[in-house]
Amino acid sequence: MTALVRRAAAEGIGTAFLVAAVVGSGIMASRLSPGDVGLQLLQNSIATGAVLVALILALRPVSAAFNPVVTLVEWALRALPGRDAAVLVAVQVVGGCVGAVVANLMFDLPAVSVAATARTGSGTWLAEVVATLGLVLVVFGSLRSSRPETVAFAVGGYIAAAYWFTSSTSFANPAVTVARTLSDTFAGIAPASVPMFLLAQLVGGALALGLVRLLLPTPTEVIA
């Protein structure tokens, strides 16, 4: 089995589990705490942060980006060949969609239900820029620290916190964003809201790339 096949499998599986956790915990939260949106968000954020820690710890020996923006930054830093980056991004998106479908089915919902929750507005778009920028800095800053093994805890903690300090609840991930259109539940996002989310995430990633080059000028360690 080639290294790229192994990496693609890890990225697909990891992104699928990540989205299943985001969507599934949102459904569970809305059922256990109906009418209390704050408590639902708390439950959703804790589950998402925790699963990120677990997945990164388990899959980092192979590949553990689970995020097209992170993969594209790796490519821009010449830590990943262009062909490999394209394959991994595609697999992340497919894996995320599979995770959303599985989450729906686990809760006896239709396999696919197009989300109707509109998430729009300049504040929300700015929040996605900030959330993505911060995530990329946390990822690559942790990896260039003296203890790169802490990246899992740094990323999980950051995302759990960013659910609360960003008005968008920190999607910060194009694959997760696309996948969440397939579930008309607590974590869903209407397809019409997706293009601006993706643009904001790419802008955040580009800004983070500049800061990584400024603050971390040595060759960046890949996360696989």
mmCIF file of C-alpha atoms in Angstrom:
data_model
loop_
_atom_site.group_PDB
_atom_site.id
_atom_site.type_symbol
_atom_site.label_atom_id
_atom_site.label_comp_id
_atom_site.label_asym_id
_atom_site.label_seq_id
_atom_site.Cartn_x
_atom_site.Cartn_y
_atom_site.Cartn_z
ATOM 1 C CA MET A 1 0.000 0.000 0.000
ATOM 2 C CA THR A 2 1.481 3.340 -1.030
ATOM 3 C CA ALA A 3 1.999 6.178 1.424
ATOM 4 C CA LEU A 4 -0.592 8.327 -0.386
ATOM 5 C CA VAL A 5 -3.246 5.618 -0.174
ATOM 6 C CA ARG A 6 -2.607 5.254 3.556
ATOM 7 C CA ARG A 7 -2.764 9.007 4.050
ATOM 8 C CA ALA A 8 -5.955 9.293 2.018
ATOM 9 C CA ALA A 9 -7.584 6.503 4.015
ATOM 10 C CA ALA A 10 -6.645 8.170 7.297
ATOM 11 C CA GLU A 11 -7.932 11.552 6.118
ATOM 12 C CA GLY A 12 -11.210 10.107 4.868
ATOM 13 C CA ILE A 13 -11.845 8.060 8.001
ATOM 14 C CA GLY A 14 -10.809 10.864 10.321
ATOM 15 C CA THR A 15 -12.952 13.495 8.602
ATOM 16 C CA ALA A 16 -15.917 11.128 8.551
ATOM 17 C CA PHE A 17 -15.655 10.550 12.302
ATOM 18 C CA LEU A 18 -15.197 14.273 12.912
ATOM 19 C CA VAL A 19 -18.360 15.203 11.011
ATOM 20 C CA ALA A 20 -20.286 12.321 12.547
ATOM 21 C CA ALA A 21 -19.342 13.686 15.960
ATOM 22 C CA VAL A 22 -20.286 17.268 15.070
ATOM 23 C CA VAL A 23 -23.641 16.355 13.531
ATOM 24 C CA GLY A 24 -24.452 13.476 15.870
ATOM 25 C CA SER A 25 -23.700 15.386 19.068
ATOM 26 C CA GLY A 26 -25.797 18.273 17.744
ATOM 27 C CA ILE A 27 -28.766 15.952 17.219
ATOM 28 C CA MET A 28 -28.296 14.362 20.638
ATOM 29 C CA ALA A 29 -27.977 17.758 22.310
ATOM 30 C CA SER A 30 -31.155 19.071 20.711
ATOM 31 C CA ARG A 31 -33.043 15.983 21.889
ATOM 32 C CA LEU A 32 -31.670 15.949 25.422
ATOM 33 C CA SER A 33 -31.879 19.715 25.991
ATOM 34 C CA PRO A 34 -34.800 20.995 23.916
ATOM 35 C CA GLY A 35 -35.310 24.717 24.159
ATOM 36 C CA ASP A 36 -31.894 25.444 25.676
ATOM 37 C CA VAL A 37 -29.663 26.486 22.793
ATOM 38 C CA GLY A 38 -26.797 27.485 25.064
ATOM 39 C CA LEU A 39 -26.648 24.040 26.636
ATOM 40 C CA GLN A 40 -26.920 22.432 23.213
ATOM 41 C CA LEU A 41 -23.920 24.428 22.007
ATOM 42 C CA LEU A 42 -21.949 23.477 25.121
ATOM 43 C CA GLN A 43 -22.626 19.796 24.550
ATOM 44 C CA ASN A 44 -21.789 20.092 20.847
ATOM 45 C CA SER A 45 -18.530 21.962 21.492
ATOM 46 C CA ILE A 46 -17.319 19.531 24.154
ATOM 47 C CA ALA A 47 -17.976 16.533 21.900
ATOM 48 C CA THR A 48 -16.244 18.170 18.930
ATOM 49 C CA GLY A 49 -13.163 19.197 20.906
ATOM 50 C CA ALA A 50 -12.870 15.774 22.500
ATOM 51 C CA VAL A 51 -13.187 13.835 19.255
ATOM 52 C CA LEU A 52 -10.546 16.030 17.616
ATOM 53 C CA VAL A 53 -8.073 15.189 20.377
ATOM 54 C CA ALA A 54 -8.802 11.475 20.027
ATOM 55 C CA LEU A 55 -8.665 11.399 16.221
ATOM 56 C CA ILE A 56 -5.458 13.413 15.939
ATOM 57 C CA LEU A 57 -3.726 11.273 18.562
ATOM 58 C CA ALA A 58 -4.827 8.082 16.811
ATOM 59 C CA LEU A 59 -4.193 9.049 13.185
ATOM 60 C CA ARG A 60 -1.324 11.541 13.279
ATOM 61 C CA PRO A 61 1.247 8.757 12.674
ATOM 62 C CA VAL A 62 -0.386 8.435 9.227
ATOM 63 C CA SER A 63 -2.196 11.733 8.490
ATOM 64 C CA ALA A 64 -4.432 13.927 10.624
ATOM 65 C CA ALA A 65 -5.341 17.206 8.959
ATOM 66 C CA PHE A 66 -9.054 16.469 8.367
ATOM 67 C CA ASN A 67 -9.267 19.965 6.879
ATOM 68 C CA PRO A 68 -8.653 21.178 3.299
ATOM 69 C CA VAL A 69 -7.344 24.547 4.514
ATOM 70 C CA VAL A 70 -4.660 22.883 6.633
ATOM 71 C CA THR A 71 -3.760 20.606 3.721
ATOM 72 C CA LEU A 72 -3.513 23.565 1.328
ATOM 73 C CA VAL A 73 -1.267 25.426 3.757
ATOM 74 C CA GLU A 74 0.966 22.351 3.903
ATOM 75 C CA TRP A 75 1.132 22.430 0.108
ATOM 76 C CA ALA A 76 1.895 26.160 0.064
ATOM 77 C CA LEU A 77 4.728 25.570 2.531
ATOM 78 C CA ARG A 78 6.091 22.884 0.191
ATOM 79 C CA ALA A 79 5.554 20.217 2.792
ATOM 80 C CA LEU A 80 3.170 18.309 0.523
ATOM 81 C CA PRO A 81 3.202 17.688 -3.264
ATOM 82 C CA GLY A 82 0.378 19.256 -5.247
ATOM 83 C CA ARG A 83 -1.001 15.935 -6.452
ATOM 84 C CA ASP A 84 -1.117 14.568 -2.914
ATOM 85 C CA ALA A 85 -2.813 17.718 -1.641
ATOM 86 C CA ALA A 86 -5.525 17.475 -4.309
ATOM 87 C CA VAL A 87 -6.216 13.837 -3.455
ATOM 88 C CA LEU A 88 -6.369 14.507 0.277
ATOM 89 C CA VAL A 89 -8.715 17.480 -0.108
ATOM 90 C CA ALA A 90 -11.085 15.410 -2.249
ATOM 91 C CA VAL A 91 -11.035 12.550 0.234
ATOM 92 C CA GLN A 92 -11.667 14.922 3.153
ATOM 93 C CA VAL A 93 -14.790 16.291 1.468
ATOM 94 C CA VAL A 94 -16.105 12.816 0.619
ATOM 95 C CA GLY A 95 -15.303 11.523 4.093
ATOM 96 C CA GLY A 96 -17.099 14.459 5.683
ATOM 97 C CA CYS A 97 -20.218 13.809 3.624
ATOM 98 C CA VAL A 98 -20.165 10.137 4.595
ATOM 99 C CA GLY A 99 -19.905 11.150 8.241
ATOM 100 C CA ALA A 100 -22.968 13.404 7.966
ATOM 101 C CA VAL A 101 -25.013 10.654 6.328
ATOM 102 C CA VAL A 102 -23.988 8.128 8.987
ATOM 103 C CA ALA A 103 -24.877 10.567 11.771
ATOM 104 C CA ASN A 104 -28.334 11.067 10.291
ATOM 105 C CA LEU A 105 -28.901 7.335 10.032
ATOM 106 C CA MET A 106 -27.710 6.670 13.590
ATOM 107 C CA PHE A 107 -30.521 8.893 14.848
ATOM 108 C CA ASP A 108 -33.161 7.360 12.557
ATOM 109 C CA LEU A 109 -33.305 10.396 10.307
ATOM 110 C CA PRO A 110 -33.290 10.394 6.487
ATOM 111 C CA ALA A 111 -29.802 9.686 5.158
ATOM 112 C CA VAL A 112 -29.754 13.137 3.554
ATOM 113 C CA SER A 113 -31.857 16.131 4.514
ATOM 114 C CA VAL A 114 -30.777 19.458 3.025
ATOM 115 C CA ALA A 115 -30.105 21.903 5.847
ATOM 116 C CA ALA A 116 -32.268 25.011 6.056
ATOM 117 C CA THR A 117 -30.310 26.975 8.684
ATOM 118 C CA ALA A 118 -29.051 30.194 7.082
ATOM 119 C CA ARG A 119 -25.741 31.399 8.481
ATOM 120 C CA THR A 120 -24.930 34.733 6.915
ATOM 121 C CA GLY A 121 -23.903 38.320 7.557
ATOM 122 C CA SER A 122 -20.628 40.230 7.703
ATOM 123 C CA GLY A 123 -20.026 39.349 11.361
ATOM 124 C CA THR A 124 -20.438 35.655 10.654
ATOM 125 C CA TRP A 125 -18.080 35.791 7.679
ATOM 126 C CA LEU A 126 -15.491 37.694 9.702
ATOM 127 C CA ALA A 127 -15.846 35.057 12.414
ATOM 128 C CA GLU A 128 -14.959 32.330 9.913
ATOM 129 C CA VAL A 129 -11.861 34.252 8.828
ATOM 130 C CA VAL A 130 -10.796 34.609 12.466
ATOM 131 C CA ALA A 131 -11.645 31.011 13.365
ATOM 132 C CA THR A 132 -9.705 29.553 10.432
ATOM 133 C CA LEU A 133 -6.735 31.856 10.885
ATOM 134 C CA GLY A 134 -6.483 30.896 14.538
ATOM 135 C CA LEU A 135 -6.833 27.197 13.833
ATOM 136 C CA VAL A 136 -4.022 27.171 11.271
ATOM 137 C CA LEU A 137 -1.754 29.121 13.622
ATOM 138 C CA VAL A 138 -2.490 26.684 16.439
ATOM 139 C CA VAL A 139 -1.774 23.679 14.207
ATOM 140 C CA PHE A 140 1.528 24.835 12.790
ATOM 141 C CA GLY A 141 2.638 26.672 15.907
ATOM 142 C CA SER A 142 2.146 23.519 17.965
ATOM 143 C CA LEU A 143 4.045 21.448 15.439
ATOM 144 C CA ARG A 144 7.023 23.821 15.510
ATOM 145 C CA SER A 145 7.107 23.909 19.296
ATOM 146 C CA SER A 146 9.414 21.791 21.409
ATOM 147 C CA ARG A 147 6.509 19.392 22.041
ATOM 148 C CA PRO A 148 4.735 18.746 18.728
ATOM 149 C CA GLU A 149 2.819 15.861 20.272
ATOM 150 C CA THR A 150 0.621 18.450 22.013
ATOM 151 C CA VAL A 151 -1.002 19.457 18.712
ATOM 152 C CA ALA A 152 -4.024 17.224 19.374
ATOM 153 C CA PHE A 153 -4.825 18.928 22.669
ATOM 154 C CA ALA A 154 -4.139 22.381 21.256
ATOM 155 C CA VAL A 155 -6.469 21.857 18.295
ATOM 156 C CA GLY A 156 -9.225 20.226 20.337
ATOM 157 C CA GLY A 157 -9.076 22.979 22.934
ATOM 158 C CA TYR A 158 -9.016 25.740 20.347
ATOM 159 C CA ILE A 159 -12.041 24.454 18.445
ATOM 160 C CA ALA A 160 -14.046 23.883 21.632
ATOM 161 C CA ALA A 161 -13.299 27.473 22.657
ATOM 162 C CA ALA A 162 -13.878 28.924 19.191
ATOM 163 C CA TYR A 163 -17.417 27.528 19.186
ATOM 164 C CA TRP A 164 -18.038 30.165 21.837
ATOM 165 C CA PHE A 165 -15.946 33.191 20.893
ATOM 166 C CA THR A 166 -16.912 33.291 17.200
ATOM 167 C CA SER A 167 -20.389 34.208 16.004
ATOM 168 C CA SER A 168 -20.225 31.479 13.341
ATOM 169 C CA THR A 169 -19.485 28.770 15.956
ATOM 170 C CA SER A 170 -16.191 28.132 14.163
ATOM 171 C CA PHE A 171 -16.746 25.806 11.227
ATOM 172 C CA ALA A 172 -13.166 26.655 10.096
ATOM 173 C CA ASN A 173 -13.126 23.688 7.715
ATOM 174 C CA PRO A 174 -14.419 23.525 4.113
ATOM 175 C CA ALA A 175 -14.988 19.760 4.194
ATOM 176 C CA VAL A 176 -17.028 19.996 7.392
ATOM 177 C CA THR A 177 -18.939 22.977 6.006
ATOM 178 C CA VAL A 178 -19.980 21.141 2.848
ATOM 179 C CA ALA A 179 -20.891 18.006 4.788
ATOM 180 C CA ARG A 180 -23.104 19.890 7.212
ATOM 181 C CA THR A 181 -25.427 20.878 4.362
ATOM 182 C CA LEU A 182 -26.591 17.244 4.319
ATOM 183 C CA SER A 183 -28.238 17.327 7.751
ATOM 184 C CA ASP A 184 -31.145 19.628 8.571
ATOM 185 C CA THR A 185 -30.367 19.468 12.274
ATOM 186 C CA PHE A 186 -28.672 21.569 14.960
ATOM 187 C CA ALA A 187 -25.300 21.604 13.164
ATOM 188 C CA GLY A 188 -26.676 22.141 9.654
ATOM 189 C CA ILE A 189 -25.927 24.996 7.276
ATOM 190 C CA ALA A 190 -28.047 25.947 4.277
ATOM 191 C CA PRO A 191 -26.276 25.385 0.935
ATOM 192 C CA ALA A 192 -26.797 29.050 0.022
ATOM 193 C CA SER A 193 -24.632 30.045 3.005
ATOM 194 C CA VAL A 194 -21.737 27.801 2.027
ATOM 195 C CA PRO A 195 -19.932 29.856 -0.686
ATOM 196 C CA MET A 196 -19.223 32.793 1.623
ATOM 197 C CA PHE A 197 -18.151 30.415 4.398
ATOM 198 C CA LEU A 198 -15.685 28.740 2.049
ATOM 199 C CA LEU A 199 -14.353 32.083 0.858
ATOM 200 C CA ALA A 200 -13.914 33.305 4.435
ATOM 201 C CA GLN A 201 -12.112 30.094 5.382
ATOM 202 C CA LEU A 202 -9.732 30.408 2.441
ATOM 203 C CA VAL A 203 -9.030 34.033 3.346
ATOM 204 C CA GLY A 204 -8.332 32.990 6.925
ATOM 205 C CA GLY A 205 -6.027 30.251 5.701
ATOM 206 C CA ALA A 206 -4.137 32.653 3.426
ATOM 207 C CA LEU A 207 -3.668 35.156 6.243
ATOM 208 C CA ALA A 208 -2.496 32.382 8.536
ATOM 209 C CA LEU A 209 -0.021 31.212 5.895
ATOM 210 C CA GLY A 210 1.539 34.665 5.909
ATOM 211 C CA LEU A 211 1.773 34.669 9.688
ATOM 212 C CA VAL A 212 3.257 31.161 9.753
ATOM 213 C CA ARG A 213 5.954 32.286 7.334
ATOM 214 C CA LEU A 214 6.592 35.383 9.440
ATOM 215 C CA LEU A 215 6.592 33.741 12.860
ATOM 216 C CA LEU A 216 7.866 30.273 11.929
ATOM 217 C CA PRO A 217 10.411 30.816 9.147
ATOM 218 C CA THR A 218 12.006 27.377 9.473
ATOM 219 C CA PRO A 219 10.669 24.531 7.304
ATOM 220 C CA THR A 220 7.290 23.527 8.681
ATOM 221 C CA GLU A 221 6.788 19.979 9.882
ATOM 222 C CA VAL A 222 3.959 18.155 8.138
ATOM 223 C CA ILE A 223 1.174 16.897 10.360
ATOM 224 C CA ALA A 224 1.225 13.409 8.928
#
